[in-house]
Tab-separated table of C-alpha atoms and ligand atoms in Angstrom:
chain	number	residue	atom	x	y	z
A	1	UNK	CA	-6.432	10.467	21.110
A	2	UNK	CA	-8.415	13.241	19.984
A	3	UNK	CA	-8.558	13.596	15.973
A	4	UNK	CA	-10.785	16.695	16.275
A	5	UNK	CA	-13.013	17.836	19.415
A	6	UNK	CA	-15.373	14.900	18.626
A	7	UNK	CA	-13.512	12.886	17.023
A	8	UNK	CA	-10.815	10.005	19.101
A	9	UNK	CA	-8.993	7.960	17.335
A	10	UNK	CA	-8.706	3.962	19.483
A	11	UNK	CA	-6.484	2.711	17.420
A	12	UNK	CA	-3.991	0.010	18.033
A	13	UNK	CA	0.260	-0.138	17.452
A	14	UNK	CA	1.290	-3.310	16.942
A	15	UNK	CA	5.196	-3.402	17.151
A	16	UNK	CA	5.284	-7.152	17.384
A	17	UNK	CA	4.006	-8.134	13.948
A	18	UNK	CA	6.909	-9.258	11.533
A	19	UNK	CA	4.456	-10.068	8.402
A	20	UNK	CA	1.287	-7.679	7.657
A	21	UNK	CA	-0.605	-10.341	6.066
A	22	UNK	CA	2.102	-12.616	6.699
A	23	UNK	CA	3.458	-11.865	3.603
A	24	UNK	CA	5.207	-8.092	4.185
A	25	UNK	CA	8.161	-7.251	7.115
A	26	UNK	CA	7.151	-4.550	8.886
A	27	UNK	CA	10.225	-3.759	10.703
A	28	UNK	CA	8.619	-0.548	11.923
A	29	UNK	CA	5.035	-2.078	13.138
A	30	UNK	CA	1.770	-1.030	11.842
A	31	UNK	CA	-1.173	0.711	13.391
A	32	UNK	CA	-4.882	-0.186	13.267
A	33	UNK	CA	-6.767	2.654	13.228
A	34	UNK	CA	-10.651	2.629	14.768
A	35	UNK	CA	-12.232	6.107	14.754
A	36	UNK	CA	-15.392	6.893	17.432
A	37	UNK	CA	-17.120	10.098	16.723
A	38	UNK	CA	-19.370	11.718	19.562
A	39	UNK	CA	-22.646	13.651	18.555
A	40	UNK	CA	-26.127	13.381	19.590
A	41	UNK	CA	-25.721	9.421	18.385
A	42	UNK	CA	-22.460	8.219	18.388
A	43	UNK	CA	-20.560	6.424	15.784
A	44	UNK	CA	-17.201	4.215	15.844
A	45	UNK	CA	-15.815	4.023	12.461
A	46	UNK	CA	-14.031	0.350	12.025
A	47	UNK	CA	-12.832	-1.996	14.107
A	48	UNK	CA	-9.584	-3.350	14.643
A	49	UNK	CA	-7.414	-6.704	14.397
A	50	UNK	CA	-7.808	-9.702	16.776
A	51	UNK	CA	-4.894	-9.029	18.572
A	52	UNK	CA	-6.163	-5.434	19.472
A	53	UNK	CA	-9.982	-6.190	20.318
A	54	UNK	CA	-9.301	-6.102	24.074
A	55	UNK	CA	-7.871	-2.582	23.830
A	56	UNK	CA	-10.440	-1.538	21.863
A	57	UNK	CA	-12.907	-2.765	23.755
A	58	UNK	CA	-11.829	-0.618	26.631
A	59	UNK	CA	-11.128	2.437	25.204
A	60	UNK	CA	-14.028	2.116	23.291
A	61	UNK	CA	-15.834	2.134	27.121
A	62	UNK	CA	-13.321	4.524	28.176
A	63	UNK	CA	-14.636	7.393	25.373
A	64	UNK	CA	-18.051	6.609	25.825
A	65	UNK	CA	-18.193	6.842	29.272
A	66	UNK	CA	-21.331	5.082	29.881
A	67	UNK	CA	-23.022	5.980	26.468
A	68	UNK	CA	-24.224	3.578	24.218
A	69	UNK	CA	-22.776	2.798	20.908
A	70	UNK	CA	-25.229	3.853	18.413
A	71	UNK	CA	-23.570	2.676	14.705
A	72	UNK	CA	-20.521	0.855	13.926
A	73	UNK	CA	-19.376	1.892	10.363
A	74	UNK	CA	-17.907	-0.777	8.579
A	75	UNK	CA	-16.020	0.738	5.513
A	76	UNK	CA	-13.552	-2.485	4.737
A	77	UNK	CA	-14.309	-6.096	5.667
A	78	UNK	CA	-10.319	-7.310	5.790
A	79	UNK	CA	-10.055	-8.918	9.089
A	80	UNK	CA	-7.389	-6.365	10.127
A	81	UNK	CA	-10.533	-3.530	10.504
A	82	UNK	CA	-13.109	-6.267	11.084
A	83	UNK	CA	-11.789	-8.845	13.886
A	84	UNK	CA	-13.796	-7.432	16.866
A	85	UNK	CA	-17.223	-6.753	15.325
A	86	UNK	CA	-18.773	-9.667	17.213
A	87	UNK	CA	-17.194	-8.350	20.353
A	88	UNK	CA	-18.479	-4.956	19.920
A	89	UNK	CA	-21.817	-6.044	19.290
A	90	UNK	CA	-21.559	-8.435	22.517
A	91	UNK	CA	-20.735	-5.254	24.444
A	92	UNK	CA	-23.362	-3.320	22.571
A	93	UNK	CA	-26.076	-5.230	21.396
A	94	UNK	CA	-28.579	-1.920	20.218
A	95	UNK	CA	-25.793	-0.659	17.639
A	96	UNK	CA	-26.770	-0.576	13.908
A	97	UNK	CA	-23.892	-1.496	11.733
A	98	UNK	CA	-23.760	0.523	8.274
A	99	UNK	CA	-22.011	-1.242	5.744
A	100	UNK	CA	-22.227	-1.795	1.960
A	101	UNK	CA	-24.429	-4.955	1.048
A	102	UNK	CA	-21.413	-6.784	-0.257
A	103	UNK	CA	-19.815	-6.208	2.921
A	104	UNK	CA	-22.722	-7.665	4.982
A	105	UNK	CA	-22.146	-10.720	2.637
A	106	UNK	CA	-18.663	-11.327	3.360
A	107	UNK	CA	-19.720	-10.221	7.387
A	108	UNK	CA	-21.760	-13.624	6.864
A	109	UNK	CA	-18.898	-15.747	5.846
A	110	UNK	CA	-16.354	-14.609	8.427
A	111	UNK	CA	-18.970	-14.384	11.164
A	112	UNK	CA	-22.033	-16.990	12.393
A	113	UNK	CA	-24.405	-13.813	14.487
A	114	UNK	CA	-27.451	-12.875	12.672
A	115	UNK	CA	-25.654	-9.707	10.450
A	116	UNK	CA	-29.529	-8.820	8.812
A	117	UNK	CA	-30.389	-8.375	12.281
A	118	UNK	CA	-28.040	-5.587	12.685
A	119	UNK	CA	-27.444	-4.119	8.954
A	120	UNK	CA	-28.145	-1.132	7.571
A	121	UNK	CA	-27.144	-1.479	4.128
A	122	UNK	CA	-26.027	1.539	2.180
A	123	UNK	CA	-25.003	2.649	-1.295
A	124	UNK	CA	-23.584	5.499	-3.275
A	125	UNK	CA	-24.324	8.827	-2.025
A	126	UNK	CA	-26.496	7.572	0.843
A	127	UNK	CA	-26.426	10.020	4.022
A	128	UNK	CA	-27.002	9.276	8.029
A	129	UNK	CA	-27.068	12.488	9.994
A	130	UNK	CA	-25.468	11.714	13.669
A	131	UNK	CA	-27.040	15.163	14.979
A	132	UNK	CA	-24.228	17.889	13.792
A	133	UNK	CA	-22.087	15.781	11.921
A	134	UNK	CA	-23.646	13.691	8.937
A	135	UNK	CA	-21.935	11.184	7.293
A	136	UNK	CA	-21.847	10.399	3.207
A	137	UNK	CA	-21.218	7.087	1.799
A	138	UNK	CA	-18.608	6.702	-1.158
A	139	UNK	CA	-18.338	2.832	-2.790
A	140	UNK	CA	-14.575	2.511	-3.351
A	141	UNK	CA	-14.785	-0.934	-4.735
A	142	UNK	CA	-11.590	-2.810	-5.063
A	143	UNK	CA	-9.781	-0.043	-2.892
A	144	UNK	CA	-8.610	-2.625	-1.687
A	145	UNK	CA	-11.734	-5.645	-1.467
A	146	UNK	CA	-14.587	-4.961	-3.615
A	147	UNK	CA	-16.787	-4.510	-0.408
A	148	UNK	CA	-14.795	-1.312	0.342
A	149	UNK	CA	-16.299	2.509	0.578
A	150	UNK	CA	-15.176	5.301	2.325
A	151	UNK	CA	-17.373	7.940	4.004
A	152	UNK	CA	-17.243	11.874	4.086
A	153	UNK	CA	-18.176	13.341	7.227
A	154	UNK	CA	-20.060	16.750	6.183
A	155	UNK	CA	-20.146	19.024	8.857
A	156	UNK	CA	-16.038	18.730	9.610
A	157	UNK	CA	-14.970	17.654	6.176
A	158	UNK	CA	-13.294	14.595	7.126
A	159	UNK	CA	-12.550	11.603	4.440
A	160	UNK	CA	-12.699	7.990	6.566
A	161	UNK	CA	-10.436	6.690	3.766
A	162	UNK	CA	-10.256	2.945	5.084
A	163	UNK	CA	-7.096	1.610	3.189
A	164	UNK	CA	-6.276	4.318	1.154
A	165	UNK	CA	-3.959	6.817	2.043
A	166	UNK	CA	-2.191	4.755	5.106
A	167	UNK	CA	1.313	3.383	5.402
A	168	UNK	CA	3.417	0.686	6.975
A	169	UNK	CA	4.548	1.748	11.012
A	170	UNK	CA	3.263	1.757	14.062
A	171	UNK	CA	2.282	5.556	14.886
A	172	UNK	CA	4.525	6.932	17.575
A	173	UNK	CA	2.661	9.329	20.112
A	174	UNK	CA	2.677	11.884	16.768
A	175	UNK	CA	-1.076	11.005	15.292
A	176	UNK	CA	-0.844	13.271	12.306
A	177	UNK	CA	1.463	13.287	9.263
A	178	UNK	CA	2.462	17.136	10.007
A	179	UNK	CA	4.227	16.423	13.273
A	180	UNK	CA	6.584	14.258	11.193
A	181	UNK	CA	9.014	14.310	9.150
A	182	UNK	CA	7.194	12.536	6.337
A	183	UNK	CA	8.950	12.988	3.443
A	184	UNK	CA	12.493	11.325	4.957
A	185	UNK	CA	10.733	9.008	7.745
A	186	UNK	CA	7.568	7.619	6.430
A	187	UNK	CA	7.144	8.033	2.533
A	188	UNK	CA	9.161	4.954	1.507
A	189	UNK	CA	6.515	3.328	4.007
A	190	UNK	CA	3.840	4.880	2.489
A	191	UNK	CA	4.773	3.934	-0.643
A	192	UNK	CA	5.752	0.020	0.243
A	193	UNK	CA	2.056	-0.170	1.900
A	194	UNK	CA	0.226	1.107	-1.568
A	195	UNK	CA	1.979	-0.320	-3.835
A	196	UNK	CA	2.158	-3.998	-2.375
A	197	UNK	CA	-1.422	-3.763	-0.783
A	198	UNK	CA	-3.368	-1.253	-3.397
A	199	UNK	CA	-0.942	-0.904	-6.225
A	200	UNK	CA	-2.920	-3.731	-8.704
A	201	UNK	CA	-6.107	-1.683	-8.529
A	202	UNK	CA	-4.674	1.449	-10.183
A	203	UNK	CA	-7.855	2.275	-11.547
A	204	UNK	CA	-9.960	1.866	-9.242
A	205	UNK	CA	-8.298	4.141	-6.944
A	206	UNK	CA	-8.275	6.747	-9.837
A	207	UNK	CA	-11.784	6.468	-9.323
A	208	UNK	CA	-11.785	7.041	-6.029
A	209	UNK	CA	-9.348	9.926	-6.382
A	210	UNK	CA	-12.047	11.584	-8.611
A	211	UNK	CA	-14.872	11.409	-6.094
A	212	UNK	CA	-12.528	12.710	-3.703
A	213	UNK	CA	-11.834	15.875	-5.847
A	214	UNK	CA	-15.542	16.569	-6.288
A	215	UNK	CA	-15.104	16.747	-1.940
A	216	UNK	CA	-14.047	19.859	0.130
A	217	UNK	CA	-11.434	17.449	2.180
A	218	UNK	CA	-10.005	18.927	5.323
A	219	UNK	CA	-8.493	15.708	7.285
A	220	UNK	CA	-8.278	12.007	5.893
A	221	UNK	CA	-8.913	9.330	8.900
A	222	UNK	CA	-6.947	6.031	6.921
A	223	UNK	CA	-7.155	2.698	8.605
A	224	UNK	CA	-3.273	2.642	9.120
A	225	UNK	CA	-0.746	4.911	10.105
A	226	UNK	CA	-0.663	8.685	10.431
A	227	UNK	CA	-3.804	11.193	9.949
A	228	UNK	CA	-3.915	14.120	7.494
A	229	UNK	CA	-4.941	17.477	8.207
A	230	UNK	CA	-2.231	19.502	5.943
A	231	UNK	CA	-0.581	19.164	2.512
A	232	UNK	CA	-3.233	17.073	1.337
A	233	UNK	CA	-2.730	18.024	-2.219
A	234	UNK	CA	0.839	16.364	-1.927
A	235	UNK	CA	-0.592	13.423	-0.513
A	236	UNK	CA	-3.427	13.028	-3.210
A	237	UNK	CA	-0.225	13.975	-5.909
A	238	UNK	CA	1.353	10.636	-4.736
A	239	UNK	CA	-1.709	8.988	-4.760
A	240	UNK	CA	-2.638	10.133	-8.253
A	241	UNK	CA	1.172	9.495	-9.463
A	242	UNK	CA	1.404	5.462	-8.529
A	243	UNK	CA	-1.897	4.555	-9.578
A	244	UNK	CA	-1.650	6.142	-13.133
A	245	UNK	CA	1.480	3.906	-12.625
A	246	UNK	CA	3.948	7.036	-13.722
A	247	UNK	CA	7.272	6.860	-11.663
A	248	UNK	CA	7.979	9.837	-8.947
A	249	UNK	CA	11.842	10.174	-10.952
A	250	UNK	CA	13.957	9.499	-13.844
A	251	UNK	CA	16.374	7.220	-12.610
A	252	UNK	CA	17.367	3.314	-12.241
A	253	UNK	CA	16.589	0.551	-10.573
A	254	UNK	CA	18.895	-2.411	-10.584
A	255	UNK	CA	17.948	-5.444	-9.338
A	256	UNK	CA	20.636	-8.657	-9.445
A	257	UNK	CA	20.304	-12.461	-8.460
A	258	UNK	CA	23.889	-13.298	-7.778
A	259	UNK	CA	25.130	-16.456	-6.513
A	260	UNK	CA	29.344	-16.349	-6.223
A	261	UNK	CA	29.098	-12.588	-6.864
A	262	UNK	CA	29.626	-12.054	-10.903
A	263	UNK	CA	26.137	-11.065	-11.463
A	264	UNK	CA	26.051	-8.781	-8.725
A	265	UNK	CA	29.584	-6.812	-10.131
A	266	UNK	CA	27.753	-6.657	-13.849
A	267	UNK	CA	25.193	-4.668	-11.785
A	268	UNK	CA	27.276	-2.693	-10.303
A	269	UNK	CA	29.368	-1.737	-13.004
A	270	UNK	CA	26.114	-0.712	-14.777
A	271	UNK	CA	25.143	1.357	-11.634
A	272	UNK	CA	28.521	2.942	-11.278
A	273	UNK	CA	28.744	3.957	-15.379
A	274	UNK	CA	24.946	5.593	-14.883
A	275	UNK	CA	26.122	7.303	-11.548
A	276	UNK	CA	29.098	8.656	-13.855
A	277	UNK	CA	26.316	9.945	-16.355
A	278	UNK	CA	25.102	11.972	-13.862
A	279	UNK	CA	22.011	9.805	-12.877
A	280	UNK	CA	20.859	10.492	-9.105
A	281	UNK	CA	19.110	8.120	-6.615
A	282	UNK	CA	20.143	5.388	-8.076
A	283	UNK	CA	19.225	1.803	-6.560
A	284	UNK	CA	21.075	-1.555	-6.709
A	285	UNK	CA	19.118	-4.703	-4.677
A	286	UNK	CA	20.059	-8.109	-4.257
A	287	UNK	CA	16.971	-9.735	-4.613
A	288	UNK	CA	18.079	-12.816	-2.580
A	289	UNK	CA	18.511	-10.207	0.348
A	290	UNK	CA	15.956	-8.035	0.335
A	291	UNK	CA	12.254	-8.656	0.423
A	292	UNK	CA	10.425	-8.190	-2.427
A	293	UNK	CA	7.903	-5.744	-1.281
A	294	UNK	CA	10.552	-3.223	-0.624
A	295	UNK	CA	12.050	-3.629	-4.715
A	296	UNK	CA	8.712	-3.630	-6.195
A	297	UNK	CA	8.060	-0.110	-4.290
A	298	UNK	CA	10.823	1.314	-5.649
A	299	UNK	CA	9.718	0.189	-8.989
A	300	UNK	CA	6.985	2.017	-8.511
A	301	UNK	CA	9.506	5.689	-8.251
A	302	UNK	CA	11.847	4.836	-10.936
A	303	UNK	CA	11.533	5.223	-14.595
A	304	UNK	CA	14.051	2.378	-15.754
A	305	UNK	CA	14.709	-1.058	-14.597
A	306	UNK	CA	17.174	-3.444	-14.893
A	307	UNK	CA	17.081	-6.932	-14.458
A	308	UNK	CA	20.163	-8.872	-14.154
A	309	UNK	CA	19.526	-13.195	-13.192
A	310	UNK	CA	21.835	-15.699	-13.093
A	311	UNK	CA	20.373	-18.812	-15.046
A	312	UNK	CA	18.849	-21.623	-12.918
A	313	UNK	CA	17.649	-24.715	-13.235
A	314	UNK	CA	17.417	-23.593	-17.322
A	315	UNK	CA	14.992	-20.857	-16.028
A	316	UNK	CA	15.214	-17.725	-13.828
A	317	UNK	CA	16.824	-17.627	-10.196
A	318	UNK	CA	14.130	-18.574	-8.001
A	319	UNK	CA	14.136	-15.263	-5.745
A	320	UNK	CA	14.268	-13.196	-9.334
A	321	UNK	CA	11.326	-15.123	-10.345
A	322	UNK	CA	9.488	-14.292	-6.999
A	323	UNK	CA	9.814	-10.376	-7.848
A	324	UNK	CA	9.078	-10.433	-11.112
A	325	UNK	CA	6.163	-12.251	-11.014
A	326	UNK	CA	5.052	-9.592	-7.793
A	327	UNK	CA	5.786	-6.762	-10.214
A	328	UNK	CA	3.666	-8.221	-12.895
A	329	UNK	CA	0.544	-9.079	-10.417
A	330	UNK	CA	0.811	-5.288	-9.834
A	331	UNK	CA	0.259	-4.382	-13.177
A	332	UNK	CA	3.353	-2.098	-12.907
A	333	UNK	CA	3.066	-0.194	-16.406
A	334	UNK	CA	5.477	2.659	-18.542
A	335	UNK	CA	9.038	1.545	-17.719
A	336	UNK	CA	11.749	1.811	-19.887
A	337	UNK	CA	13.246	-2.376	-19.046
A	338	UNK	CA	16.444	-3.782	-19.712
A	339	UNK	CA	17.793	-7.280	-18.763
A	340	UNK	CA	21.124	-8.890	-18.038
A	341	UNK	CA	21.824	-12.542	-18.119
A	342	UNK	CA	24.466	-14.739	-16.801
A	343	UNK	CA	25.018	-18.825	-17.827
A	344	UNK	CA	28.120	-21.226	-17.440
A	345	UNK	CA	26.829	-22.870	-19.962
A	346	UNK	CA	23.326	-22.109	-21.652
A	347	UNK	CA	22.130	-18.657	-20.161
A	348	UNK	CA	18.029	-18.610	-20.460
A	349	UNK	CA	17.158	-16.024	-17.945
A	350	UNK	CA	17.009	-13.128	-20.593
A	351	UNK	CA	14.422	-15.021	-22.373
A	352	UNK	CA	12.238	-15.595	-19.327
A	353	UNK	CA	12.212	-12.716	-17.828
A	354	UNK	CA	11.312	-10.939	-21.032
A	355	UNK	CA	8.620	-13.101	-20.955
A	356	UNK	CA	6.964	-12.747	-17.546
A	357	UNK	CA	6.483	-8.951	-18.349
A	358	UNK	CA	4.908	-9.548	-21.975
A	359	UNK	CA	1.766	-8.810	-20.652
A	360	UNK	CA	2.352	-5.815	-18.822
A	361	UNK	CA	1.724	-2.237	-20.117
A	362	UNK	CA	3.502	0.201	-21.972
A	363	UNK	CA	7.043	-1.506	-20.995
A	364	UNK	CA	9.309	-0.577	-23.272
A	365	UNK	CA	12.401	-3.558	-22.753
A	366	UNK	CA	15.420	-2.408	-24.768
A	367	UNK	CA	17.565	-4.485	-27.291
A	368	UNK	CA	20.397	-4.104	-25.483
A	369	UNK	CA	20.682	-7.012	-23.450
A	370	UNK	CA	23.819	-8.322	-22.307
A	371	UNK	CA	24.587	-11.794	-21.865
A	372	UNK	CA	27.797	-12.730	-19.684
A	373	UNK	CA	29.593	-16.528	-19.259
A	374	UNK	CA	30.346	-16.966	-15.593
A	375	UNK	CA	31.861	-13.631	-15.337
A	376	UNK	CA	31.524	-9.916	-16.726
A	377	UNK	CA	34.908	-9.713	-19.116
A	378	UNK	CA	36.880	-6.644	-19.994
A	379	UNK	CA	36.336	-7.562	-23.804
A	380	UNK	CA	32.464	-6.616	-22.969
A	381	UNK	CA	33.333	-3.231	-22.267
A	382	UNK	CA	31.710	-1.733	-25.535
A	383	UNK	CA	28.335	-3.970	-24.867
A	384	UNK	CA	28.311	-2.478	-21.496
A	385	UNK	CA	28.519	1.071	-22.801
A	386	UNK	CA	25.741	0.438	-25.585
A	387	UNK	CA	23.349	-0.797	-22.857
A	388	UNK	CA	24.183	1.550	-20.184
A	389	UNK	CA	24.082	4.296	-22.939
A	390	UNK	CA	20.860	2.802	-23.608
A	391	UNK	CA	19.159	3.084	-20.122
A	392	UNK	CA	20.622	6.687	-19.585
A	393	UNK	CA	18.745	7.821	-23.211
A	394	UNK	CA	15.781	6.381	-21.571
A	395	UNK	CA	15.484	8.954	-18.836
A	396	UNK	CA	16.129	11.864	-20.508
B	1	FEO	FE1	-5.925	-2.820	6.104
B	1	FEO	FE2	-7.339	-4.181	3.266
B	1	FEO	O1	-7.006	-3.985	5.103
């Protein structure tokens, strides 16, 4: 698919997958994206996942049409971009492969071909002119390996962005993010995919967003999902919003480990009293349902959060352990936090909880927890109120 007139993207869908990283659902796929640009020496930008070399193999053959592959651009070294470089280089044994040096190391540790025999190692700022179009090299360590930079294409203005700015989802026949409906069909993707994959490394990609503002962009190439080519500014907005680690809205997120259902109607009866306050968009998981990926992205858009656990085994439910300890390897930072607790007999899970997000940022966990035995009782009512009154000051 052409990107531009010399630009084609070869990526891959893959609509099989059920883990990326056999850690995240991706009930919609995910696409591997592998860029070849056409000038007086040719270029491919990335390569692709194991499970996609064949195809890129051939349409690799297919766009040259009996050219030879001059460089291979290596801009991230995860094996989802890097599977087939040995391949290509079987099929193309002259091509140069222009990578950072850390990149070349790790190429050495995944790989047993001679990689100094092919390398061209380059650093900040470095240029390689194809014949129109000449390429800059940005380091963008830690977005998302420390190997990783992106490069500028000069002559088109076009960011290859390897991680950064993709999504979650196979791309269906529409290759760029204006022939969708982005906002409704693909943000909460978009979101999922930075702030599980990217989200720890907030500053880093602030870093990278500042480069990128010192760049006339007109089109971002990512290494998954859709390509941009309008509304950048709103994309970069989003970008600039979760890794500063503020939330896209005032609202709540309430997430409940229930076992026989008592835990679960304390969170809804919290959800329902801030719904009556007049707070939108509110959202209520069970975290024994739904995968944690999907609760820590919305953690990422809301401005309050509310824990509710059942105690177990004297500590937290196992699955509420799982996301809290996700949202604190994120570094998630500036939430208003409040907690809810329930114990037959000696409820902990306050306690721990409140604990496992000590050491995160600019948290702000109210006093108004609420403890419940076995069941949420009408005698509570007022204790309800105070914390729910609680959470609702917190957004205004
Ligand atoms: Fe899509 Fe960090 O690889």
């Amino acid at each position: 698919r052409n990107v531009t007139k010399d630009v084609v993207w070869l990526g891959g869908d893959d609509r099989r997958l059920a883990l990326f990283e056999n850690v995240y659902p991706v009930p919609r796929g995910v696409s591997y994206n592998s860029y070849l640009l056409l000038d007086e020496k040719t270029a491919l930008f990335d390569t692709i996942d194991q499970a996609f070399t064949h195809q890129l193999l051939e349409n690799v053959s297919f766009v040259l049409d009996g050219r030879s592959l001059d460089y291979l651009i290596v801009n991230h070294m995860e094996p989802d971009h890097c599977a087939s470089i040995a391949d290509i280089l079987f099929r193309y044994p002259g091509v140069k492969i222009v990578c950072t040096a850390k990149a070349a190391n790790m190429m050495k540790q995944f790989f047993e071909f001679d990689v100094d025999q092919y390398v061209v190692p380059v650093k900040e700022g470095d240029t390689l002119s194809l014949g129109v179009h000449t390429l800059t090299f940005v380091m963008a360590p830690m977005v998302h390996w420390p190997e990783v930079m992106v490069t500028y294409e000069t002559t088109e203005k076009i960011l290859f962005s390897a991680d950064a700015f993709g999504s979650f989802g196979a791309i269906d026949g529409n290759i760029f993010a204006d022939e969708t409906d982005y906002k409704n069909q693909w943000l909460p993707e978009a979101r999922r995919y930075y702030c599980n994959i990217v989200g720890k490394y907030g500053p880093q990609v602030q870093a990278l967003l500042k480069k990128a503002s010192r760049l006339e962009i007109s089109m971002i190439c990512p290494l998954h999902s859709l390509v941009w080519r309008k509304d950048l500014d709103w994309l970069l907005e989003k970008y600039s919003r979760w890794s500063s680690y503020e939330p896209e809205e005032k609202t709540v997120l309430i997430a409940y480990a229930s076992v026989y259902g008592h835990t679960e109607q304390a969170a809804d009866a919290i959800a329902a009293r801030l719904a009556e306050r007049g707070v939108p968009n509110i959202a209520v998981y069970d975290v024994s349902k739904t995968h944690p990926s999907y609760i820590l992205a919305d953690a990422f858009r809301c401005s309050a959060l509310v824990f509710a656990s059942i105690t177990y085994n004297n500590g937290i439910f196992c699955n509420m352990e799982t996301l809290l300890h996700q949202i604190a390897a994120h570094n998630l930072q500036n939430r208003t936090v409040a907690f809810l607790e329930n114990g037959s007999w000696a409820p902990v899970s306050v306690k721990h909880m409140t604990d496992t997000f000590a050491s995160l940022k600019n948290m702000k966990v109210l006093e108004e927890s609420l403890t419940i035995r076995s069941s949420l009782k009408n005698c509570q009512g007022d204790c309800l109120e105070a914390l729910v009154d609680s959470i609702f000051q917190s957004l205004a």
